[in-house]
Structures are given as structure tokens and as C-alpha cells.
mmCIF file of C-alpha atoms in Angstrom:
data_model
loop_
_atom_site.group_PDB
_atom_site.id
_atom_site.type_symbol
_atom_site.label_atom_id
_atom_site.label_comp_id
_atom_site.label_asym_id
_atom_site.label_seq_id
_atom_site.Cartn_x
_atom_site.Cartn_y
_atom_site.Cartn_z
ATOM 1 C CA UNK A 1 -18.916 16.341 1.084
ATOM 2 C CA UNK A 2 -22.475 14.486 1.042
ATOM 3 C CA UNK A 3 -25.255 16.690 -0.574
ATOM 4 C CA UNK A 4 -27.337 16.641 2.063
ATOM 5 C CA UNK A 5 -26.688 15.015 6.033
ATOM 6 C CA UNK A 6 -29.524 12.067 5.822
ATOM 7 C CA UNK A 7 -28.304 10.225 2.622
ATOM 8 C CA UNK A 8 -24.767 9.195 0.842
ATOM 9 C CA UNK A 9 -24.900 10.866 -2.283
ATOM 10 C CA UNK A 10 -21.284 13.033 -2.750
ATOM 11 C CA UNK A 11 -20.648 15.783 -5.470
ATOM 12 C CA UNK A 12 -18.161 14.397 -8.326
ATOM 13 C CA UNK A 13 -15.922 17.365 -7.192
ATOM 14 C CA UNK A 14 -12.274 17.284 -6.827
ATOM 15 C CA UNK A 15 -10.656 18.242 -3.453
ATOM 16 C CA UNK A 16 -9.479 21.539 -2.776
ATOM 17 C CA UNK A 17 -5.932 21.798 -4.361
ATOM 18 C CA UNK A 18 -5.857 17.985 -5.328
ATOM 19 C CA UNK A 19 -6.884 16.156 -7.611
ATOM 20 C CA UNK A 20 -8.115 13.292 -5.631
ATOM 21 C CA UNK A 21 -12.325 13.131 -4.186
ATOM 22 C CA UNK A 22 -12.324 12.343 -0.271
ATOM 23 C CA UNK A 23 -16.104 11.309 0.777
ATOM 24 C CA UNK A 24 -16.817 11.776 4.722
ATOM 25 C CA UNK A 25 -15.614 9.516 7.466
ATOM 26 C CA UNK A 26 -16.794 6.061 8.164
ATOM 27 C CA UNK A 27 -16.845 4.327 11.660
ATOM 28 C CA UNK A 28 -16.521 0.821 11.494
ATOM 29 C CA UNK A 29 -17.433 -1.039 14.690
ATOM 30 C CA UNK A 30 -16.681 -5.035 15.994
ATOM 31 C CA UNK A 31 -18.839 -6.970 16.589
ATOM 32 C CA UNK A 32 -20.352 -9.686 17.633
ATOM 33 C CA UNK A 33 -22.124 -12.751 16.243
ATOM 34 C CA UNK A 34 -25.665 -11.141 17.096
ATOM 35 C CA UNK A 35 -24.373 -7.615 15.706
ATOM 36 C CA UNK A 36 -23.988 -5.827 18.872
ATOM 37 C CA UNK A 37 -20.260 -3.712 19.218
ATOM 38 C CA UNK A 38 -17.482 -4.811 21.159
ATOM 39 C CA UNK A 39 -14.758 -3.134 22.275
ATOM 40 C CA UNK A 40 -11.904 -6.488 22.830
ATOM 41 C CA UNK A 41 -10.129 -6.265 20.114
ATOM 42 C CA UNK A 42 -7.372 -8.426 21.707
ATOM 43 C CA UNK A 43 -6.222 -10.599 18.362
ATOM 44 C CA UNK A 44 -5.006 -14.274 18.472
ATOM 45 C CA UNK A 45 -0.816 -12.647 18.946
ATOM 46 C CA UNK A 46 -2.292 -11.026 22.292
ATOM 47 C CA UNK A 47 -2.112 -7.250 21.024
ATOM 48 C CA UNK A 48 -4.535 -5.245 20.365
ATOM 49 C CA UNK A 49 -5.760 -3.882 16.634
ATOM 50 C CA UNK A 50 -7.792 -5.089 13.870
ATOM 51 C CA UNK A 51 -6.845 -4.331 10.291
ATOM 52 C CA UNK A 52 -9.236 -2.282 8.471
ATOM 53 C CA UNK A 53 -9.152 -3.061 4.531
ATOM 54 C CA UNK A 54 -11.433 -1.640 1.980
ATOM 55 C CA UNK A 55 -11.624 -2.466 -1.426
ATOM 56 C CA UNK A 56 -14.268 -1.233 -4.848
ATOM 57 C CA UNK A 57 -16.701 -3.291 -5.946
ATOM 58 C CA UNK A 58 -15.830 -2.486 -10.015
ATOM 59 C CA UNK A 59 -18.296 -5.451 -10.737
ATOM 60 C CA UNK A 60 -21.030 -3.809 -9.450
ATOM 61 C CA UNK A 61 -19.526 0.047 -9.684
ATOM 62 C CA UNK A 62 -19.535 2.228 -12.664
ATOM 63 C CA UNK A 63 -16.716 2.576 -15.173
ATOM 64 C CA UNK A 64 -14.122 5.624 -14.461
ATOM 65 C CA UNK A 65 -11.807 5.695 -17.319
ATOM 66 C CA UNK A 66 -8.649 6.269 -16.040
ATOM 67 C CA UNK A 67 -9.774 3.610 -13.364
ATOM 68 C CA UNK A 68 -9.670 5.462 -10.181
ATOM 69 C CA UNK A 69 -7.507 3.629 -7.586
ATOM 70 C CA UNK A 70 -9.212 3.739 -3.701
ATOM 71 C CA UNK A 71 -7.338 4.403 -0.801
ATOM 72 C CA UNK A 72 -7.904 5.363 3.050
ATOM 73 C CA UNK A 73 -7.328 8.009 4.781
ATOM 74 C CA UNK A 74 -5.052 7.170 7.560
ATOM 75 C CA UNK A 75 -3.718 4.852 4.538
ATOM 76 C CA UNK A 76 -3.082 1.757 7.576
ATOM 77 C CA UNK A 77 -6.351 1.315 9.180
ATOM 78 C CA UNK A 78 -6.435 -0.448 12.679
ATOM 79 C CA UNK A 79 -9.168 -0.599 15.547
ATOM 80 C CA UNK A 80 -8.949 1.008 18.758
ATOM 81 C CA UNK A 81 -11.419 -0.719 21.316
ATOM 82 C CA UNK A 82 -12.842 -2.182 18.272
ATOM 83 C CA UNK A 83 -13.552 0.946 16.719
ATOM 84 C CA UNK A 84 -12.116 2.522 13.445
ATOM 85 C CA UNK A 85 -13.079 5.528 11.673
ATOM 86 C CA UNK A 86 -11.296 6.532 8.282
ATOM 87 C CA UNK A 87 -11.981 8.272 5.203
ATOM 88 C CA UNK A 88 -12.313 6.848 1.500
ATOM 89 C CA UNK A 89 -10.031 8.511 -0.889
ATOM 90 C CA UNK A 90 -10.364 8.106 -4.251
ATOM 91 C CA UNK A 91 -7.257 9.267 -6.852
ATOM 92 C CA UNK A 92 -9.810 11.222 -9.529
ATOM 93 C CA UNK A 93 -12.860 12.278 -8.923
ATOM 94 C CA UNK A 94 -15.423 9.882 -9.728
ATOM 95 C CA UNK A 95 -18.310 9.277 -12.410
ATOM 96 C CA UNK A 96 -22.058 9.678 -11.760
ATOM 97 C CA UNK A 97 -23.287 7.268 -10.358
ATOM 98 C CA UNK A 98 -23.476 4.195 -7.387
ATOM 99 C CA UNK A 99 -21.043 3.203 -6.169
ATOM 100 C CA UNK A 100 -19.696 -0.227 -3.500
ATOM 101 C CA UNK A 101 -17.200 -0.647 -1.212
ATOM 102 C CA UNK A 102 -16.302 -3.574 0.684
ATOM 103 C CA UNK A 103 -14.751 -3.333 4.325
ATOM 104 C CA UNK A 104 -13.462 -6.283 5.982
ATOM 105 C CA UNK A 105 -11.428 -6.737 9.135
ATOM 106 C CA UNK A 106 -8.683 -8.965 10.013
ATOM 107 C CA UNK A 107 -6.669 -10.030 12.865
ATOM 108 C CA UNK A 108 -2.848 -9.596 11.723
ATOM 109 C CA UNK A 109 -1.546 -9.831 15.376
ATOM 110 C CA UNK A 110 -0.528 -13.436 15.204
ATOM 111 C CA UNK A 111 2.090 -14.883 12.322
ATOM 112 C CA UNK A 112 -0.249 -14.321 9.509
ATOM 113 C CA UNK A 113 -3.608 -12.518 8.579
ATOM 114 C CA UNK A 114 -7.492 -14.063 9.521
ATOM 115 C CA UNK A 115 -10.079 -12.537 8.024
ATOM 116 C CA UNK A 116 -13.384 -11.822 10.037
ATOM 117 C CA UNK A 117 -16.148 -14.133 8.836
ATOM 118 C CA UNK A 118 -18.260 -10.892 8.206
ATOM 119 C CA UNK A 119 -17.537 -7.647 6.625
ATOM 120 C CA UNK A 120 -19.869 -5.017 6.282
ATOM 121 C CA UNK A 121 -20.322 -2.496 2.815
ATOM 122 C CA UNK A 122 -21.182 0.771 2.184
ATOM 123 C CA UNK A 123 -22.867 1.807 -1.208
ATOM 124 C CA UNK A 124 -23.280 5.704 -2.069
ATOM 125 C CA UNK A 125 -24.071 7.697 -5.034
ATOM 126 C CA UNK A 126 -21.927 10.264 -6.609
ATOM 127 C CA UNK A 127 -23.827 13.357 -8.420
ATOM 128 C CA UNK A 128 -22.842 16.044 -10.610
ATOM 129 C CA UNK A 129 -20.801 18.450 -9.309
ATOM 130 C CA UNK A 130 -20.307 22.108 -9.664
ATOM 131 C CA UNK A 131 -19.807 23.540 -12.503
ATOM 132 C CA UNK A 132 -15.548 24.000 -13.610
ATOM 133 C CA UNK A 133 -15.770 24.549 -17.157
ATOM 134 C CA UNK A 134 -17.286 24.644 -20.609
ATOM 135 C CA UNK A 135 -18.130 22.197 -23.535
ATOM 136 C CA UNK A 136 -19.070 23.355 -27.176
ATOM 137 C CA UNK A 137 -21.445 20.847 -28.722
ATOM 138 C CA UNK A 138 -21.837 21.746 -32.679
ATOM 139 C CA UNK A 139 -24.865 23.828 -33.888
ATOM 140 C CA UNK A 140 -27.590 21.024 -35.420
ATOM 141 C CA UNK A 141 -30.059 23.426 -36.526
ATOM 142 C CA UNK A 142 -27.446 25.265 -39.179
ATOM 143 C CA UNK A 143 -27.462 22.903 -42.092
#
């Protein structure tokens, strides 16, 4: 969970009984070309449902080593009304530090996939977490 309600910096703490790190849900609205939310989500095959698709921005993310894979929570991600709201999960938890994803949408209603010509991103920071065990770090002042 965030450390505090008014900003997006999460605790590098595992989930309870898992071993992956789950930050809070997102809500991901359509819209239009002068930003405001719409609710037709009708795509181009005459169904309704956009595809919600995140990926992270490594370039511009710190290194986890393992790499940490990212995945949502519903794993298939689709708008209702134009409206989606998942959760990030990521497999370990991750490194201090900030962090970007990249959401996009898509219209896979029709025979194949069109991307949105605007996506939107969310950048947070990930903290230390609490305390789950100990290090030893050799004695430099016996020589």
C-alpha cells in the first residue's frame, strides 16, 4: 500500500503470503481528443471493450536483479463504459526507487488490434520497507 494517501510512493514489501508486490488500483478513463472522459466504448467490430495493456519502462526504471516481470490484476484488462480500473502486480518486490509504467488502450473488437493514438503513464516511487531480517557487515574498527 502507498505510504501516505496524497502521493505514489509504495513500501518495497512483499504481499501477504506471496511473494509478489501489488501497488493500489488504477482507473483508467477514455477519452477524448480535448481530454474529457467518455463512456462509448463501442470499437470498430461493434462490441463494446477496450483493451487495457501496461507495460515497464526498464529504460527509465531502476534495475531489479532477478528482473521483475509486471502483470495486472484482473490479468485481461477491458473497459466498461470506457472505464477500467486494475491493479499492477509485480512478481518480486521491487528496488528503491522510481519507477514508469506505460498504459495504452486498444480497440481489439474488429479483426486485429488499433492502438489509441494516446496512452497515458503513471510514475511512482518505491521506499524501504519494513524491516524482515538481518545483515552482518564486518567490524572495521578491529584491525
Amino acid at each position: 500500500a502507498r505510504t501516505s494517501g496524497g502521493d505514489a510512493a509504495y513500501e518495497a514489501n512483499a504481499d501477504s503470503g506471496a511473494s509478489t508486490m501489488t501497488l493500489d488500483a488504477i482507473t483508467v478513463d477514455l477519452v477524448d481528443v480535448h481530454g474529457v472522459a467518455i463512456e462509448d466504448d463501442y470499437g470498430v467490430g461493434g462490441t463494446r471493450g477496450f483493451t487495457i495493456t501496461t507495460t515497464l519502462d526498464v529504460a527509465l526504471s531502476p534495475v531489479n536483479s532477478p528482473a521483475v516481470t509486471l502483470s495486472t490484476s484482473p490479468a485481461v484488462v477491458t473497459t466498461t463504459n470506457g472505464r477500467a480500473t486494475f491493479q499492477l502486480v509485480f512478481s518480486a518486490p521491487l528496488v528503491v526507487g522510481d519507477y514508469l509504467v506505460h498504459v495504452v488502450g486498444e480497440d481489439c473488437t474488429g479483426s486485429s488490434c488499433v492502438s489509441l493514438s494516446a496512452g497515458a503513464s503513471f510514475s511512482f516511487s518505491v521506499v524501504p520497507g519494513v524491516p524482515v531480517g538481518l545483515v552482518s557487515v564486518p567490524d572495521s574498527s578491529n584491525s
